[in-house]
mmCIF file of C-alpha atoms in Angstrom:
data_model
loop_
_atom_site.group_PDB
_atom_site.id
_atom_site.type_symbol
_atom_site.label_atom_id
_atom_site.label_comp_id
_atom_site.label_asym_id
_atom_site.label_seq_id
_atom_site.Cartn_x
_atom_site.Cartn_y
_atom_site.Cartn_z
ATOM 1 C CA UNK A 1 -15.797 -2.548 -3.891
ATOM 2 C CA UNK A 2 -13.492 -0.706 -6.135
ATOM 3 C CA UNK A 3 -11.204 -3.247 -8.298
ATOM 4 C CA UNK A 4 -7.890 -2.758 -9.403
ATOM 5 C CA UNK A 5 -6.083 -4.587 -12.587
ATOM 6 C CA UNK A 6 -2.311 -4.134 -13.598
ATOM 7 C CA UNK A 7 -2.367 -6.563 -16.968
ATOM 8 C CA UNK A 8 0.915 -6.887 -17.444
ATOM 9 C CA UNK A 9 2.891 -8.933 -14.917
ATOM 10 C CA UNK A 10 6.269 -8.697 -15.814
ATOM 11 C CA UNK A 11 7.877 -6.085 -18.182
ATOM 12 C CA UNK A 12 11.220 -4.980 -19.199
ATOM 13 C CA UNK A 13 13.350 -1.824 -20.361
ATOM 14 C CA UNK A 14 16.447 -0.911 -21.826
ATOM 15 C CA UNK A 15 18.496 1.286 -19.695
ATOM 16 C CA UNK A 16 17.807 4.453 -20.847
ATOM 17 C CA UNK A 17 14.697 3.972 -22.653
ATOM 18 C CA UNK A 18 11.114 4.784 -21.529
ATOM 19 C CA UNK A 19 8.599 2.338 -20.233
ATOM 20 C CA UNK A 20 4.926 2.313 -19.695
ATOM 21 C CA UNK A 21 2.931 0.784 -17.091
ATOM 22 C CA UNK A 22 -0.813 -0.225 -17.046
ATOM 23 C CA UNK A 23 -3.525 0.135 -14.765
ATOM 24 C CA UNK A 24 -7.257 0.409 -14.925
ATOM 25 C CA UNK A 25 -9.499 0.292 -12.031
ATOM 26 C CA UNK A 26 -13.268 0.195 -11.286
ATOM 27 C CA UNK A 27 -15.401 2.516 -9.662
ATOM 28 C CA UNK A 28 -18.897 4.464 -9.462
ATOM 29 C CA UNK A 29 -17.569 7.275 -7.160
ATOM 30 C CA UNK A 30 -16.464 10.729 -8.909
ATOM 31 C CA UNK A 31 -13.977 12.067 -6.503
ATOM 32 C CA UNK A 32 -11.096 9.702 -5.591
ATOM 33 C CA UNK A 33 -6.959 9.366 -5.718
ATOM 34 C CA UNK A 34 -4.912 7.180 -7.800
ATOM 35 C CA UNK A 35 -1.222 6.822 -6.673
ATOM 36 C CA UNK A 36 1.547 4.950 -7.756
ATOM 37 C CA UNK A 37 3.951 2.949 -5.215
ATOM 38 C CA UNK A 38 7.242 1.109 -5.556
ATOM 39 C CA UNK A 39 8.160 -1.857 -4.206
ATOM 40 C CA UNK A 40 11.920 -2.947 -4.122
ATOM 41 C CA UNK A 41 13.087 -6.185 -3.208
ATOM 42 C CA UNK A 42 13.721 -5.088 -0.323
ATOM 43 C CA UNK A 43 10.265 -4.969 0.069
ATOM 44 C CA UNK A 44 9.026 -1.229 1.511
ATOM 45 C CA UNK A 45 6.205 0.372 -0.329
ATOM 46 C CA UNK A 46 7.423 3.708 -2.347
ATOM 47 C CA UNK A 47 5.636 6.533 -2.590
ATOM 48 C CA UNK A 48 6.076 7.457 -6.804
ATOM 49 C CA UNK A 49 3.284 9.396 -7.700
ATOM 50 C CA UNK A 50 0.044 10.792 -7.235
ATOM 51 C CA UNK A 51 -3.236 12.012 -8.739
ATOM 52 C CA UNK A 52 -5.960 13.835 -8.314
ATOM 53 C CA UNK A 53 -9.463 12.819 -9.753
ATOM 54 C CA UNK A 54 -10.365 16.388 -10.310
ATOM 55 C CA UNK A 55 -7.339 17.516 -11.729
ATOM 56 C CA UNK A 56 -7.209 17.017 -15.652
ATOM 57 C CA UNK A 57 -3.399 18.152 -15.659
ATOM 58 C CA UNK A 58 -1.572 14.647 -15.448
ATOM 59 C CA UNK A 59 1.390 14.924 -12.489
ATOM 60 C CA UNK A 60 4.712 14.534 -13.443
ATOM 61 C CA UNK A 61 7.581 14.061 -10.832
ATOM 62 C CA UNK A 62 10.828 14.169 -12.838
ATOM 63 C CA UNK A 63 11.439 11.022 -14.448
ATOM 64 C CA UNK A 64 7.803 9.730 -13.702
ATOM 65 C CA UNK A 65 4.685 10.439 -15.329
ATOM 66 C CA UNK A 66 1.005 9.438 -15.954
ATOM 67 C CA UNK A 67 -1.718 9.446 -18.447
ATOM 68 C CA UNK A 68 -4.836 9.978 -16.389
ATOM 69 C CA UNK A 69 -8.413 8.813 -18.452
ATOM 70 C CA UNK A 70 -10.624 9.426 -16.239
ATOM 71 C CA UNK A 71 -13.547 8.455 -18.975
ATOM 72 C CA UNK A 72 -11.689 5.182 -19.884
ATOM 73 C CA UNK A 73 -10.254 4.718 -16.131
ATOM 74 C CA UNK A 74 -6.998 4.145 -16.545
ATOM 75 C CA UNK A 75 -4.064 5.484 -15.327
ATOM 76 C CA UNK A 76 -0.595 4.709 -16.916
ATOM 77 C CA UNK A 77 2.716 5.286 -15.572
ATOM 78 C CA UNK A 78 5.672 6.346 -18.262
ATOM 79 C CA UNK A 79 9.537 5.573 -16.490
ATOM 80 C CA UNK A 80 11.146 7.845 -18.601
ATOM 81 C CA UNK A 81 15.323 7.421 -18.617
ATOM 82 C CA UNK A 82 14.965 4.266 -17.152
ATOM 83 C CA UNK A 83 17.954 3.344 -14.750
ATOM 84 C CA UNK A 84 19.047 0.454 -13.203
ATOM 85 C CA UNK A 85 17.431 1.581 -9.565
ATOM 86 C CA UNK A 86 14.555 1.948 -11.121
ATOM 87 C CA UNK A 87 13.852 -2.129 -11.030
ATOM 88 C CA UNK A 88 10.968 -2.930 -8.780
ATOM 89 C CA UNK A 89 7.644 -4.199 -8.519
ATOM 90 C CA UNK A 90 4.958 -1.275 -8.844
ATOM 91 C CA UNK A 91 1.577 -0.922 -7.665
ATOM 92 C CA UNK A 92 -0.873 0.692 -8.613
ATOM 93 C CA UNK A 93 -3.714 2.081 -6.387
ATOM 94 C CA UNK A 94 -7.065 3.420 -5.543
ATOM 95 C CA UNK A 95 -8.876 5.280 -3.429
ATOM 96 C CA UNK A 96 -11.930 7.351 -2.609
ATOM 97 C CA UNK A 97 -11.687 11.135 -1.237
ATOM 98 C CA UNK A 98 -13.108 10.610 1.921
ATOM 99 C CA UNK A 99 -10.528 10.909 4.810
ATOM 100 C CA UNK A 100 -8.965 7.468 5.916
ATOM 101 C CA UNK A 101 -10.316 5.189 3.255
ATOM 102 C CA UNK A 102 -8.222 2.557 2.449
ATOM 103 C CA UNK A 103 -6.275 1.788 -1.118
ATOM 104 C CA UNK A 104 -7.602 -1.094 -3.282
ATOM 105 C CA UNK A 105 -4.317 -2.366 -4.707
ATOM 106 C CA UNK A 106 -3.528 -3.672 -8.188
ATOM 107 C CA UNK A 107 -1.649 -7.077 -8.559
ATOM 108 C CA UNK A 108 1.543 -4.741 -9.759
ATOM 109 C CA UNK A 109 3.872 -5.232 -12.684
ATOM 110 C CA UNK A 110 7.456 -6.570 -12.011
ATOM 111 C CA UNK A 111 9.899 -4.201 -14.216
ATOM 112 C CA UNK A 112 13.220 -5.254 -15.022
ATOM 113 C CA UNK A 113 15.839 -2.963 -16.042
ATOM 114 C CA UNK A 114 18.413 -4.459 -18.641
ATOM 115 C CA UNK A 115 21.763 -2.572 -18.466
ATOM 116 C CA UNK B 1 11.383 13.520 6.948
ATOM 117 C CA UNK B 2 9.080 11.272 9.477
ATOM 118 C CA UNK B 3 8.821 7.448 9.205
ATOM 119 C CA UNK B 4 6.173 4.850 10.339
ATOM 120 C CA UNK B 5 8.352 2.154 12.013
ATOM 121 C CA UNK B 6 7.681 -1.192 12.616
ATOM 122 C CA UNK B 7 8.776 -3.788 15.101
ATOM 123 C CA UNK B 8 10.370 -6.460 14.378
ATOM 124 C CA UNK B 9 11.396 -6.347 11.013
ATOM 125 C CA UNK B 10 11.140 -10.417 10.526
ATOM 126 C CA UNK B 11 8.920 -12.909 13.224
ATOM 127 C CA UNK B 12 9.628 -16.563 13.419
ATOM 128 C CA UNK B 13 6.300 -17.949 15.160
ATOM 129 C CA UNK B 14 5.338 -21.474 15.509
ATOM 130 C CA UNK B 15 1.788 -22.359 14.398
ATOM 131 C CA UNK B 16 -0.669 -21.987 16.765
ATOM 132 C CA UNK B 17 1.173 -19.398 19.045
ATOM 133 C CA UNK B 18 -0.025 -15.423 19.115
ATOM 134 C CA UNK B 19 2.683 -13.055 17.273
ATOM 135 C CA UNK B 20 2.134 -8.942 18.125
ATOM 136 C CA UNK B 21 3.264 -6.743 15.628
ATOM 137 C CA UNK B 22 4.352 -2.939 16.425
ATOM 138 C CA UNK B 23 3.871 -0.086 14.778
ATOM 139 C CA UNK B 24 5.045 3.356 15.720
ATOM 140 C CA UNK B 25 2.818 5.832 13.485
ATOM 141 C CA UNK B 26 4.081 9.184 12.186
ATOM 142 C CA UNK B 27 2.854 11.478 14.897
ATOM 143 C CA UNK B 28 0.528 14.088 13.813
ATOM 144 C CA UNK B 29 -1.098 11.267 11.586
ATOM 145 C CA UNK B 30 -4.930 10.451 12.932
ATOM 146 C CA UNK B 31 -5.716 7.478 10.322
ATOM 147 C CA UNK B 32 -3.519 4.138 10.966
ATOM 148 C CA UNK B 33 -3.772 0.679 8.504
ATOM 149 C CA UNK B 34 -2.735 -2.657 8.600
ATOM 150 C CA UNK B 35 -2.585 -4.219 5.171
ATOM 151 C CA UNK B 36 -1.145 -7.624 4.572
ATOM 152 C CA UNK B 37 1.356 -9.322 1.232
ATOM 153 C CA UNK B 38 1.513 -12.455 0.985
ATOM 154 C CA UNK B 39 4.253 -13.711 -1.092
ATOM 155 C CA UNK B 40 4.206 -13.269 -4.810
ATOM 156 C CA UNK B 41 0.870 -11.376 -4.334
ATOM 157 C CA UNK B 42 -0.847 -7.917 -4.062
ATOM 158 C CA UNK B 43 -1.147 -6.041 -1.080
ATOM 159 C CA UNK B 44 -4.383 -6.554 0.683
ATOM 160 C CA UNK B 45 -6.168 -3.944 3.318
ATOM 161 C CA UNK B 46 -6.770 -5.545 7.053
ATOM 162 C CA UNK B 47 -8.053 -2.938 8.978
ATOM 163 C CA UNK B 48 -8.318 0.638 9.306
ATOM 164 C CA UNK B 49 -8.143 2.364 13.072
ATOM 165 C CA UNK B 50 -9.174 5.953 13.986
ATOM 166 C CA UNK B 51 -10.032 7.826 16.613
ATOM 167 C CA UNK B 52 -8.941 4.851 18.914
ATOM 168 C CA UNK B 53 -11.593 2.470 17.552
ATOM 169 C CA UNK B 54 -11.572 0.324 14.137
ATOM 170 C CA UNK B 55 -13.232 2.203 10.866
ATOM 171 C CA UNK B 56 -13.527 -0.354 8.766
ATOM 172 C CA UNK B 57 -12.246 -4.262 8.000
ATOM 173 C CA UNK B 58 -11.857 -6.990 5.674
ATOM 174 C CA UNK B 59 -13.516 -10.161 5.271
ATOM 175 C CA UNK B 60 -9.646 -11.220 6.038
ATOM 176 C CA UNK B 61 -9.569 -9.220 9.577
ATOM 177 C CA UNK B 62 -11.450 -11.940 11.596
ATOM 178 C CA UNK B 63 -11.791 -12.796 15.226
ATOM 179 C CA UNK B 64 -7.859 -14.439 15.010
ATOM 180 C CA UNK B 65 -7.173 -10.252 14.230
ATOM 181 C CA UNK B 66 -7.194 -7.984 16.777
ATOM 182 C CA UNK B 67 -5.789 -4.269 16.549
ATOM 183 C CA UNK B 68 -4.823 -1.738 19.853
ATOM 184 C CA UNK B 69 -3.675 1.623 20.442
ATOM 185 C CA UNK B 70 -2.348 0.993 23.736
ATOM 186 C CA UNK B 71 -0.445 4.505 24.444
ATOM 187 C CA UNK B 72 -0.191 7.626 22.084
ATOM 188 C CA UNK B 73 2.654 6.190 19.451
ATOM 189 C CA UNK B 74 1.994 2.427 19.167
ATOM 190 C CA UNK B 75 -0.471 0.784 17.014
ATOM 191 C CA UNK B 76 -0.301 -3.317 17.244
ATOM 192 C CA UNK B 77 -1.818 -6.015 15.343
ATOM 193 C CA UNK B 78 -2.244 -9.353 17.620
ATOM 194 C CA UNK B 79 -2.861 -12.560 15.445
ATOM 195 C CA UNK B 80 -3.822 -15.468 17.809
ATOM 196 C CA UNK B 81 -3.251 -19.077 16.902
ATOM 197 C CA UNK B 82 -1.606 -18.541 14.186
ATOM 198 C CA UNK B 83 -1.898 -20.692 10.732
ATOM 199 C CA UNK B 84 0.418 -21.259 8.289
ATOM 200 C CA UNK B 85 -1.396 -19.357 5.979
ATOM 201 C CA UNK B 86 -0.387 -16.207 8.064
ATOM 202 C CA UNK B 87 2.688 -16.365 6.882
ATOM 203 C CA UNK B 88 3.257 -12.901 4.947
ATOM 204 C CA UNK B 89 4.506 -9.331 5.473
ATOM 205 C CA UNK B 90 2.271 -6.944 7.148
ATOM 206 C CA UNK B 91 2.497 -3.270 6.761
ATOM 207 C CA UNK B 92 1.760 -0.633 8.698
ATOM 208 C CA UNK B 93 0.425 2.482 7.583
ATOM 209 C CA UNK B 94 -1.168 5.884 8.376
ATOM 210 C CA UNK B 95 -2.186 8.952 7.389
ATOM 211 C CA UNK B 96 -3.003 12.738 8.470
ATOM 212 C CA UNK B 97 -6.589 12.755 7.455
ATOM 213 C CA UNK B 98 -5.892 15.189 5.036
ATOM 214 C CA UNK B 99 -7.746 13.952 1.959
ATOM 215 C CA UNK B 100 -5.557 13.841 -1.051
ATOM 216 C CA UNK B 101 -2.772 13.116 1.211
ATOM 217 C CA UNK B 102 -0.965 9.217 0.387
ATOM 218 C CA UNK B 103 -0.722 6.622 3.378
ATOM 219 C CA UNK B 104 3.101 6.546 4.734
ATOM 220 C CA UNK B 105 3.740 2.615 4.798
ATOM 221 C CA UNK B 106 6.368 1.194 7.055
ATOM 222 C CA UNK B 107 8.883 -1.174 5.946
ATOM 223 C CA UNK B 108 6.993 -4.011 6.942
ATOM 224 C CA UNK B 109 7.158 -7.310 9.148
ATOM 225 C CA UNK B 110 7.898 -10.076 7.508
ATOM 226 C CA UNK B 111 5.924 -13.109 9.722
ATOM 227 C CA UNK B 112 7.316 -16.930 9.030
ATOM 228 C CA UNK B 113 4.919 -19.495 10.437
ATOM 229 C CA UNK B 114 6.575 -22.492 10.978
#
């Protein structure tokens, strides 16, 4: 099974600033999707971002960005202008191309936002 | 823009009883999920459902786990005697089969097990 690892529990930003969050993940397939999802306390699951295996462009949706390595397998999200709604736990996940597979999930990073 | 919704948004069950959780997918959507957080933890897939039969499981999603279709909009999750350890939020999820397309997650049901 494909594995997932966020290695940083808990990090923290200035108001303003930019942050960067890790992920990794594990896999022998060539084709998949990586997405990133944000969870609030109140708890839903966020879509933030997504990307494409195939693409080598990295996606960008305003403040949020990643830096896809497909060789090294990681996929890092960059919280650029960091504001205070921004606070939440984020997940990272996985998975393969085919139709209906399901996400592996990461054990997700806790960010804190200091005003 | 369309929701998955989920019924009810928190369950108070006492151990050993059955608790049903609803799910009301986003309609043109063919793939639906159940995925389960337990406090302070990661999200964790149940059970995937399509073309009204399960896809594929986890080693979690055993015979106390049952999933139904039971008209064209609901999707339920029935957990019989339930354990403490039950105690979590469950998700709902789906998605339109389209590949690169992300699952649409519901808010979730929060289940206490008392």
């Amino acid at each position: 099974a494909q594995t997932v690892t966020q290695s940083q529990p808990e990090m923290s930003v200035q108001e303003a600033e930019t942050v960067t969050l890790s992920c990794t993940y594990d896999t022998s397939e060539s084709d998949y999707y990586l997405f990133w999802y944000k969870q609030p306390p109140s708890r839903q699951m966020i879509l933030v971002i997504r990307q494409e295996a195939y693409k080598q462009q990295n996606a960008t949706e305003n403040r949020f960005s990643v830096n896809f390595q497909k060789a090294a397998k990681s996929f890092s999200l960059k919280i650029s202008d960091s504001q205070l709604g921004d606070a939440a736990m984020y997940f990272c996940a996985y998975r393969s191309a085919a139709p209906g597979n399901q996400f592996y999930f990461g054990t997700g990073t806790s960010l804190t936002v200091i005003p | 823009e369309p929701e998955v919704t989920q019924t009810p948004s928190h369950q108070v069950t006492q151990m050993g009883q059955e608790v049903i959780l609803r799910c009301v997918p986003i309609s043109n959507h063919l793939y639906f999920y159940w995925y389960r957080q337990i406090l302070g933890q990661k999200v964790e897939f149940l059970v995937s459902f399509y073309n009204n039969e399960i896809s594929e499981k986890s080693e979690i999603f055993d015979d106390q786990f049952s999933v139904e279709r039971p008209d064209g909009s609901n999707f339920t999750l029935k957990i019989r005697s339930t354990k403490l350890e039950d105690s979590a939020m469950y998700f709902c999820a789906s998605n339109d089969g389209v590949s690169n397309q992300p699952q649409h997650f519901g808010d979730g049901t929060r289940l206490s097990i008392l």
